Short mmCIF file of C-alpha atoms and ligand atoms in Angstrom, two decimals:
data_model
loop_
_atom_site.label_atom_id
_atom_site.label_comp_id
_atom_site.label_asym_id
_atom_site.label_seq_id
_atom_site.Cartn_x
_atom_site.Cartn_y
_atom_site.Cartn_z
CA MET A 140 10.50 41.81 13.77
CA LEU A 141 12.10 38.92 15.61
CA ASN A 142 9.71 36.25 14.33
CA LYS A 143 10.29 37.08 10.70
CA MET A 144 13.76 35.71 10.90
CA PHE A 145 12.32 32.24 11.62
CA GLN A 146 10.15 32.35 8.39
CA ASN A 147 13.00 32.70 6.00
CA ASN A 148 12.11 30.89 2.80
CA ASP A 149 15.56 29.76 1.76
CA LEU A 150 16.16 28.22 5.19
CA VAL A 151 12.73 26.56 5.02
CA HIS A 152 13.55 24.81 1.89
CA LYS A 153 17.00 23.72 3.05
CA LEU A 154 15.37 22.26 6.10
CA LEU A 155 12.59 20.50 3.96
CA ASN A 156 15.34 19.04 1.65
CA ARG A 157 17.15 17.75 4.47
CA ILE A 158 14.12 16.12 5.97
CA ALA A 159 13.29 14.57 2.52
CA ARG A 160 16.56 12.60 2.56
CA TYR A 161 15.08 10.63 5.51
CA LYS A 162 13.03 7.72 4.41
CA GLU A 163 12.16 5.84 7.59
CA ASP A 164 8.87 6.20 9.24
CA ILE A 165 9.00 8.46 12.25
CA ARG A 166 6.12 9.52 14.60
CA ILE A 167 6.48 12.84 16.23
CA MET A 168 3.94 14.00 18.73
CA GLU A 169 3.53 17.85 19.09
CA VAL A 170 2.34 18.25 22.64
CA CYS A 171 0.98 21.58 22.52
CA GLY A 172 -2.17 23.05 20.73
CA SER A 173 -0.22 26.09 19.59
CA HIS A 174 1.98 23.87 17.67
CA THR A 175 -0.96 21.99 16.15
CA MET A 176 -2.25 25.41 15.06
CA ALA A 177 1.16 26.47 13.66
CA ILE A 178 1.59 23.25 11.74
CA GLY A 179 -1.78 23.89 10.25
CA LYS A 180 -1.25 27.64 9.56
CA TRP A 181 2.01 26.92 7.61
CA ALA A 182 0.54 23.82 5.90
CA LEU A 183 3.67 21.78 7.07
CA ARG A 184 1.70 18.47 6.89
CA LYS A 185 1.41 19.02 3.19
CA LEU A 186 4.89 20.05 2.83
CA LEU A 187 6.43 17.08 4.70
CA PRO A 188 6.98 13.71 3.09
CA PRO A 189 4.32 11.04 4.19
CA ASN A 190 6.94 9.11 6.28
CA ILE A 191 7.01 12.07 8.75
CA HIS A 192 3.94 11.48 10.93
CA LEU A 193 2.93 14.58 13.13
CA ILE A 194 0.54 13.57 15.88
CA SER A 195 -1.31 15.97 17.97
CA GLY A 196 -1.12 15.55 21.67
CA PRO A 197 -2.96 16.60 24.68
CA GLY A 198 -1.88 20.19 24.82
CA CYS A 199 -5.07 22.12 24.70
CA PRO A 200 -6.29 23.09 28.11
CA VAL A 201 -9.88 23.68 27.23
CA CYS A 202 -10.12 20.29 25.63
CA VAL A 203 -8.91 18.40 28.65
CA THR A 204 -11.10 20.29 31.19
CA PRO A 205 -13.65 17.83 32.48
CA PRO A 206 -17.31 18.48 32.14
CA SER A 207 -17.78 18.68 35.93
CA ILE A 208 -16.06 22.14 35.93
CA ILE A 209 -18.84 23.44 33.80
CA ASP A 210 -21.66 21.51 35.46
CA SER A 211 -20.58 22.84 38.99
CA LEU A 212 -21.01 26.38 37.83
CA ILE A 213 -24.24 26.53 35.68
CA ASN A 214 -26.62 26.65 38.45
CA LEU A 215 -25.17 29.34 40.55
CA ARG A 216 -26.75 32.71 40.65
CA SER A 217 -25.75 35.95 42.24
CA VAL A 218 -22.12 35.41 41.24
CA THR A 219 -20.24 36.48 38.14
CA ILE A 220 -18.28 33.80 36.39
CA ALA A 221 -15.21 35.15 34.66
CA THR A 222 -13.42 33.05 32.13
CA PHE A 223 -11.26 32.98 28.85
CA GLY A 224 -13.48 33.06 25.95
CA ASP A 225 -12.78 29.55 24.81
CA MET A 226 -14.49 28.03 27.71
CA LEU A 227 -17.92 29.41 26.72
CA ARG A 228 -18.72 26.48 24.40
CA LEU A 229 -17.10 23.61 26.16
CA PRO A 230 -19.70 20.98 26.73
CA GLY A 231 -20.59 20.01 30.21
CA ASN A 232 -23.07 17.23 31.01
CA ASN A 233 -25.99 19.63 31.06
CA GLY A 234 -25.08 22.29 28.48
CA THR A 235 -22.38 24.93 28.09
CA LEU A 236 -21.71 28.19 29.97
CA GLU A 237 -23.14 29.93 26.86
CA ASP A 238 -26.40 28.04 27.47
CA ALA A 239 -26.33 28.99 31.13
CA ARG A 240 -25.67 32.60 30.12
CA ALA A 241 -28.78 32.51 28.09
CA ALA A 242 -30.77 31.27 31.10
CA GLY A 243 -29.40 34.10 33.40
CA LEU A 244 -25.92 33.22 34.50
CA ASP A 245 -23.67 36.28 34.64
CA VAL A 246 -20.69 35.12 32.53
CA ARG A 247 -18.07 37.57 31.50
CA ILE A 248 -15.20 36.73 29.15
CA VAL A 249 -11.88 38.23 30.26
CA TYR A 250 -8.49 38.41 28.54
CA SER A 251 -6.48 38.21 31.83
CA PRO A 252 -7.04 36.97 35.41
CA LEU A 253 -6.24 40.54 36.35
CA ASP A 254 -9.43 41.64 34.69
CA ALA A 255 -11.46 39.09 36.82
CA LEU A 256 -9.67 40.73 39.83
CA LYS A 257 -11.17 44.17 38.90
CA LEU A 258 -14.79 42.62 38.32
CA ALA A 259 -14.28 41.24 42.01
CA LYS A 260 -14.05 44.83 43.26
CA LYS A 261 -17.83 45.17 42.57
CA ASN A 262 -19.33 41.66 42.25
CA GLU A 263 -18.83 38.25 43.90
CA THR A 264 -16.60 36.82 41.14
CA ILE A 265 -15.26 33.35 40.30
CA PHE A 266 -12.54 33.09 37.77
CA ILE A 267 -12.30 29.72 36.04
CA GLY A 268 -8.56 28.62 36.60
CA ILE A 269 -7.83 26.55 33.59
CA GLY A 270 -4.52 26.39 31.82
CA PHE A 271 -1.07 24.77 31.79
CA GLU A 272 2.14 25.98 33.16
CA THR A 273 2.05 29.03 30.75
CA THR A 274 -1.15 30.42 32.21
CA ILE A 275 -0.83 29.18 35.75
CA PRO A 276 1.67 31.79 37.19
CA GLY A 277 -0.40 34.71 36.22
CA ILE A 278 -3.47 33.21 37.97
CA ALA A 279 -1.30 32.35 40.95
CA HIS A 280 -0.03 35.85 41.16
CA THR A 281 -3.54 37.25 40.85
CA ILE A 282 -4.41 35.17 43.94
CA THR A 283 -1.76 36.71 45.83
CA LEU A 284 -2.93 40.25 44.80
CA ALA A 285 -6.51 39.41 46.04
CA HIS A 286 -4.91 38.27 49.34
CA LYS A 287 -2.92 41.49 49.63
CA GLN A 288 -5.98 43.58 48.77
CA ASN A 289 -8.12 41.55 50.94
CA LEU A 290 -10.52 41.14 48.15
CA SER A 291 -13.04 38.60 49.66
CA ARG A 292 -15.31 38.70 46.68
CA PHE A 293 -12.75 37.02 44.44
CA SER A 294 -12.26 33.33 44.10
CA VAL A 295 -10.70 30.85 41.58
CA LEU A 296 -12.08 27.47 40.57
CA PRO A 297 -8.75 25.57 40.27
CA ALA A 298 -8.75 23.26 37.21
CA PHE A 299 -5.07 23.58 36.44
CA LYS A 300 -3.28 20.90 34.64
CA ILE A 301 0.53 20.29 34.40
CA ILE A 302 2.34 18.84 31.43
CA PRO A 303 5.13 16.45 32.44
CA PRO A 304 2.96 14.01 34.39
CA ALA A 305 0.40 13.89 31.37
CA LEU A 306 3.35 12.87 29.17
CA LYS A 307 4.33 10.34 31.55
CA ALA A 308 0.74 8.80 31.76
CA LEU A 309 0.45 8.92 27.94
CA LEU A 310 3.79 6.90 27.59
CA ASN A 311 2.73 4.45 30.30
CA SER A 312 -0.39 3.70 28.32
CA THR A 313 0.45 0.85 25.99
CA GLU A 314 -1.57 2.04 23.00
CA VAL A 315 0.60 5.03 22.32
CA ASN A 316 3.54 4.62 19.73
CA ILE A 317 5.65 7.76 19.36
CA ASP A 318 9.42 8.10 18.43
CA GLY A 319 9.89 11.66 19.80
CA PHE A 320 8.26 14.83 20.92
CA ILE A 321 7.93 18.40 19.72
CA LEU A 322 7.91 19.96 23.17
CA PRO A 323 5.66 22.94 24.10
CA GLY A 324 7.40 26.38 23.79
CA ASN A 325 5.30 28.49 26.12
CA VAL A 326 4.99 25.95 28.89
CA SER A 327 8.72 25.47 28.73
CA ALA A 328 9.31 29.23 29.07
CA ILE A 329 8.15 28.64 32.62
CA ILE A 330 9.26 25.15 33.44
CA GLY A 331 12.47 25.03 31.49
CA SER A 332 13.96 22.41 29.16
CA ASN A 333 15.34 20.39 32.12
CA ALA A 334 11.75 19.38 33.12
CA TYR A 335 11.68 16.96 30.28
CA GLU A 336 14.92 15.01 31.21
CA PHE A 337 12.80 12.06 32.35
CA LEU A 338 11.92 11.34 28.70
CA PRO A 339 15.26 9.93 27.77
CA ARG A 340 16.07 8.64 31.17
CA GLU A 341 12.81 6.60 31.78
CA PHE A 342 11.40 6.12 28.36
CA ASP A 343 14.32 6.25 26.02
CA LEU A 344 12.69 8.96 23.96
CA GLY A 345 13.97 12.40 22.82
CA GLY A 346 12.29 15.71 22.55
CA VAL A 347 12.99 19.18 21.05
CA VAL A 348 11.58 22.41 22.88
CA THR A 349 10.85 24.77 20.01
CA GLY A 350 8.99 27.86 18.87
CA PHE A 351 6.10 28.40 16.57
CA GLU A 352 7.49 29.67 13.30
CA PRO A 353 8.12 27.38 10.40
CA ILE A 354 11.81 27.17 10.91
CA ASP A 355 11.51 26.36 14.54
CA ILE A 356 9.16 23.26 13.81
CA LEU A 357 11.22 22.17 10.88
CA SER A 358 14.52 22.19 12.60
CA ALA A 359 12.98 20.46 15.61
CA ILE A 360 11.82 17.55 13.18
CA ASN A 361 15.32 17.55 11.78
CA MET A 362 16.84 17.35 15.30
CA LEU A 363 14.51 14.55 16.06
CA ILE A 364 15.53 12.61 12.82
CA ASP A 365 19.19 13.06 13.78
CA GLN A 366 18.46 11.69 17.23
CA GLN A 367 16.65 8.65 15.66
CA GLN A 368 19.39 7.94 13.17
CA ASN A 369 22.10 8.20 15.78
CA ASN A 370 19.99 6.32 18.20
CA SER A 371 20.72 8.96 20.83
CA PRO A 372 17.39 10.25 22.32
CA LYS A 373 17.89 13.44 24.27
CA ILE A 374 16.29 16.76 25.23
CA GLU A 375 17.29 19.50 22.91
CA ASN A 376 16.31 23.13 22.94
CA GLU A 377 15.80 25.04 19.64
CA TYR A 378 13.88 27.76 21.34
CA GLN A 379 16.93 29.25 23.37
CA ARG A 380 15.61 32.76 22.55
CA VAL A 381 12.93 32.18 25.04
CA VAL A 382 13.51 28.91 27.05
CA SER A 383 16.39 28.29 29.42
CA PRO A 384 17.22 25.03 31.09
CA ALA A 385 15.87 26.05 34.44
CA GLY A 386 12.87 28.06 33.11
CA ASN A 387 11.48 31.21 34.74
CA ILE A 388 12.16 30.90 38.49
CA ASN A 389 10.06 33.80 39.49
CA ALA A 390 7.02 32.26 37.78
CA GLN A 391 7.70 28.89 39.33
CA GLN A 392 7.94 30.45 42.75
CA ALA A 393 4.59 32.26 42.09
CA ILE A 394 2.95 28.89 41.44
CA ASN A 395 4.47 27.15 44.45
CA GLN A 396 3.59 29.88 46.88
CA VAL A 397 -0.15 29.55 46.08
CA LEU A 398 -0.74 26.09 44.65
CA GLN A 399 0.11 22.56 45.41
CA VAL A 400 0.26 19.45 43.28
CA GLN A 401 -2.67 17.10 43.39
CA ASP A 402 -4.21 14.36 41.24
CA SER A 403 -6.45 15.45 38.39
CA TRP A 404 -9.08 14.22 35.90
CA TRP A 405 -8.35 15.03 32.25
CA ARG A 406 -11.20 14.86 29.82
CA GLY A 407 -10.37 12.23 27.25
CA LEU A 408 -7.39 10.91 29.14
CA GLY A 409 -8.92 10.17 32.68
CA TYR A 410 -7.27 10.30 36.05
CA ILE A 411 -3.67 11.11 36.15
CA PRO A 412 -1.81 11.19 39.40
CA ALA A 413 -0.13 14.41 40.38
CA SER A 414 -1.18 16.08 37.19
CA GLY A 415 -3.08 19.08 38.54
CA LEU A 416 -2.70 21.91 41.00
CA GLY A 417 -5.04 22.87 43.73
CA ILE A 418 -5.13 26.07 46.03
CA ARG A 419 -3.02 25.84 49.33
CA ASP A 420 -4.74 25.95 52.62
CA GLU A 421 -3.23 29.55 53.33
CA PHE A 422 -5.19 30.82 50.39
CA ARG A 423 -8.30 28.75 50.93
CA GLN A 424 -10.61 31.67 51.16
CA PHE A 425 -9.80 32.22 47.40
CA ASP A 426 -10.74 28.62 46.46
CA ALA A 427 -14.15 28.61 44.76
CA ILE A 428 -14.54 24.81 45.45
CA HIS A 429 -14.34 25.44 49.21
CA LYS A 430 -16.26 28.84 49.15
CA TYR A 431 -19.21 27.61 47.15
CA ASN A 432 -19.05 23.88 48.05
CA LEU A 433 -18.73 22.93 44.38
CA ASP A 434 -18.96 19.27 43.32
CA ILE A 435 -16.32 18.62 40.63
CA SER A 436 -16.34 14.74 40.98
CA ASP A 437 -16.54 13.29 37.55
CA GLN A 438 -18.64 11.24 35.18
CA GLN A 439 -17.87 11.19 31.55
CA PRO A 440 -20.89 11.32 29.12
CA ASP A 441 -20.97 9.01 26.20
CA THR A 442 -21.33 11.04 23.14
CA GLY A 443 -19.26 8.92 20.73
CA CYS A 444 -16.62 11.47 20.74
CA GLN A 445 -13.16 9.95 20.41
CA CYS A 446 -11.16 12.87 21.64
CA GLY A 447 -9.25 10.63 24.17
CA ASP A 448 -7.84 8.52 21.18
CA VAL A 449 -7.14 11.84 19.37
CA LEU A 450 -5.27 13.14 22.40
CA LYS A 451 -3.24 10.07 22.63
CA GLY A 452 -2.32 10.07 18.90
CA ILE A 453 -4.12 6.72 18.28
CA ILE A 454 -6.36 8.33 15.57
CA THR A 455 -6.27 11.50 13.64
CA PRO A 456 -9.46 13.80 13.88
CA PRO A 457 -10.62 12.76 10.31
CA GLN A 458 -10.80 9.17 11.58
CA CYS A 459 -13.52 9.98 14.09
CA PRO A 460 -16.82 9.30 12.35
CA LEU A 461 -18.43 12.45 13.74
CA PHE A 462 -15.76 14.66 12.35
CA ASP A 463 -17.13 17.19 9.86
CA HIS A 464 -20.53 15.36 10.09
CA THR A 465 -22.37 16.08 13.27
CA CYS A 466 -19.24 17.57 14.96
CA THR A 467 -18.07 20.96 13.48
CA PRO A 468 -16.75 24.06 15.27
CA ALA A 469 -20.23 25.60 14.97
CA ASN A 470 -21.64 22.51 16.89
CA PRO A 471 -18.90 20.80 18.73
CA ILE A 472 -19.80 17.37 20.07
CA GLY A 473 -16.48 16.87 21.69
CA PRO A 474 -14.00 19.18 23.56
CA CYS A 475 -11.18 18.84 20.90
CA MET A 476 -13.51 20.69 18.53
CA VAL A 477 -14.22 23.58 20.98
CA SER A 478 -11.04 25.59 21.33
CA SER A 479 -9.35 26.75 18.14
CA GLU A 480 -6.23 25.02 19.43
CA GLY A 481 -7.98 21.73 19.85
CA SER A 482 -6.74 19.01 17.43
CA CYS A 483 -10.17 18.50 15.74
CA ALA A 484 -10.77 22.19 15.39
CA ALA A 485 -7.26 22.69 13.84
CA TYR A 486 -7.82 19.77 11.37
CA TYR A 487 -11.22 21.26 10.57
CA LYS A 488 -9.69 24.62 9.81
CA TYR A 489 -6.53 23.64 7.94
CA GLU A 490 -6.52 20.08 6.86
CA ARG A 491 -9.86 19.25 5.28
CA MET B 198 -5.81 30.27 24.68
CA CYS B 199 -2.08 29.20 25.04
CA LEU B 200 -1.19 31.79 22.47
CA ALA B 201 1.67 34.07 23.65
CA ILE B 202 2.56 37.02 21.46
CA PRO B 203 5.90 39.04 21.25
CA GLY B 204 5.93 42.70 22.09
CA LYS B 205 8.67 45.32 22.64
CA ILE B 206 8.74 47.15 26.04
CA VAL B 207 8.37 50.96 25.55
CA LYS B 208 7.65 52.00 29.07
CA ILE B 209 8.04 50.60 32.60
CA ARG B 210 6.36 51.83 35.80
CA GLU B 211 6.96 49.71 38.84
CA ASP B 212 6.04 46.18 37.71
CA THR B 213 3.84 47.09 34.96
CA GLY B 214 5.10 47.64 31.44
CA THR B 215 3.67 49.08 28.23
CA VAL B 216 4.30 47.02 25.15
CA ASP B 217 4.06 48.17 21.45
CA LEU B 218 2.13 45.51 19.62
CA GLY B 219 2.89 46.90 16.16
CA GLY B 220 1.29 50.29 16.89
CA ILE B 221 -1.17 49.25 19.55
CA ASN B 222 0.04 49.77 23.08
CA GLN B 223 -0.91 47.34 25.91
CA GLU B 224 -0.23 47.26 29.48
CA VAL B 225 1.50 44.02 30.82
CA SER B 226 2.55 42.75 34.26
CA LEU B 227 6.32 42.30 34.53
CA THR B 228 6.12 40.56 37.95
CA PHE B 229 7.90 37.42 36.54
CA ILE B 230 10.74 39.29 34.74
CA PRO B 231 11.99 42.05 37.18
CA GLN B 232 15.21 42.25 35.17
CA VAL B 233 13.54 43.53 31.93
CA THR B 234 14.51 46.98 30.48
CA VAL B 235 13.02 49.24 28.01
CA GLY B 236 13.52 48.06 24.46
CA ASP B 237 13.53 44.41 25.50
CA TRP B 238 11.36 41.94 23.53
CA VAL B 239 9.05 39.97 25.86
CA LEU B 240 6.52 37.15 25.33
CA ILE B 241 3.14 38.03 26.48
CA HIS B 242 0.40 35.78 27.68
CA THR B 243 -3.07 36.69 29.41
CA GLY B 244 -1.73 40.10 30.53
CA PHE B 245 1.69 38.76 31.77
CA ALA B 246 5.15 38.94 30.36
CA ILE B 247 6.22 35.27 30.79
CA ASN B 248 9.80 35.64 29.59
CA ILE B 249 12.15 38.00 27.72
CA ILE B 250 12.97 36.98 24.22
CA SER B 251 16.75 37.33 23.70
CA GLU B 252 17.49 38.92 20.38
CA ASP B 253 21.11 37.63 20.64
CA ASP B 254 19.95 34.06 21.04
CA ALA B 255 17.52 34.36 18.09
CA ILE B 256 20.40 35.58 15.90
CA LYS B 257 22.69 32.76 17.10
CA THR B 258 20.09 30.12 16.47
CA ILE B 259 19.47 31.24 12.96
CA GLU B 260 23.34 31.56 12.37
CA LEU B 261 23.84 27.95 13.57
CA LEU B 262 21.01 26.68 11.33
CA GLN B 263 22.44 28.57 8.42
CA ALA B 264 25.78 26.93 8.95
CA ALA B 265 24.43 23.58 9.50
CA TYR B 266 22.29 23.38 6.43
CA ALA B 267 24.60 25.43 4.11
CA LYS B 268 24.82 22.58 1.69
S1 SF4 C 769 -14.53 15.19 15.73
FE1 SF4 C 769 -15.65 15.92 17.45
S2 SF4 C 769 -16.65 14.06 18.38
FE2 SF4 C 769 -14.92 13.40 17.05
S3 SF4 C 769 -13.01 13.16 18.36
FE3 SF4 C 769 -13.09 15.44 17.46
S4 SF4 C 769 -14.24 16.58 19.03
FE4 SF4 C 769 -14.67 14.38 19.44
#
């Protein structure tokens, strides 16, 4: 098995020893929720010395989906809502999709947007289009299939988010203090490592694209330490087995054919210019916002949740007063506790 | 939901592949990696193979690391 190579104990120890030689403080943000989960799963925070600070970033698409996406759907009837399972318990302003399902809304969990397309052969179906660059090409491709098959019962509610503009917005907000990034492996499989060249160019910061095994993450940390010591911020790619400099061109074309860049509202982070994707006019008949006249304008409720500060790396989840008191995975107050990849949920599972 | 898992392609029919996920077979769309062949490892996410995993590059990365951290 390919992954096992990147779990080799001997090399893990060598990497940890090397990291332990570095005594300065370094603040590293892992952008992606799957990295947050992997860091928890391999107990890396406990293995690393206290001067290596790993900060969880905004990379959980469920967590950053605004409440209006849920609110716009819960009063619909005579339509099937197809969605990835993590969305069910995401709080809207008036309850979750799970609540709405109990009240009669037809909500189906699907593994793939292609499954939603199958549902649309029988029922009027809205697929909730959440996700980053990893997930977006598959949904875009599904829209082209619906177009080819003339499946007028299918539509997508576009709530797509793209990562590079979010990183820019994060760095432009003065509260954030980061020395380098562990860059997302799966997003980069699509967009390529070149997509981050703005980090050294515009912000004098480096980053390493890496995978999800312990050796991937530890060698990324080592590379960032080297960059820091040599004062040479740059974009490096430890995940060459999956990620190329230019990314997956076919997947990028699928996105561009169907979707176009637009401004977007991120839960916790707010409004970020050019950070989302909407459906192009040519495919408008598959845009649920247009088809059902959905209102996705945003007001954020005040629940005391500090997810925004968690996503910016200003606080760690246990520093939120609600963490593990009123807010738990069984009863999530804020979005970061909802998806298993949310920072608060990952901390709850692995770091209590 | 961002999880992507590796699988080995055992069969290809047009742009759909069958992957072996450690004994369980699953169908995936190969539309983003038309160059794939049977026996390749791919990374699978929400029913789509999002990229090929290069065994050569995996070995190269490990060898480089072994050499760099030999001491
Ligand atoms: S613990 Fe709950 S309330 Fe606090 S920041 Fe995390 S999700 Fe929000």
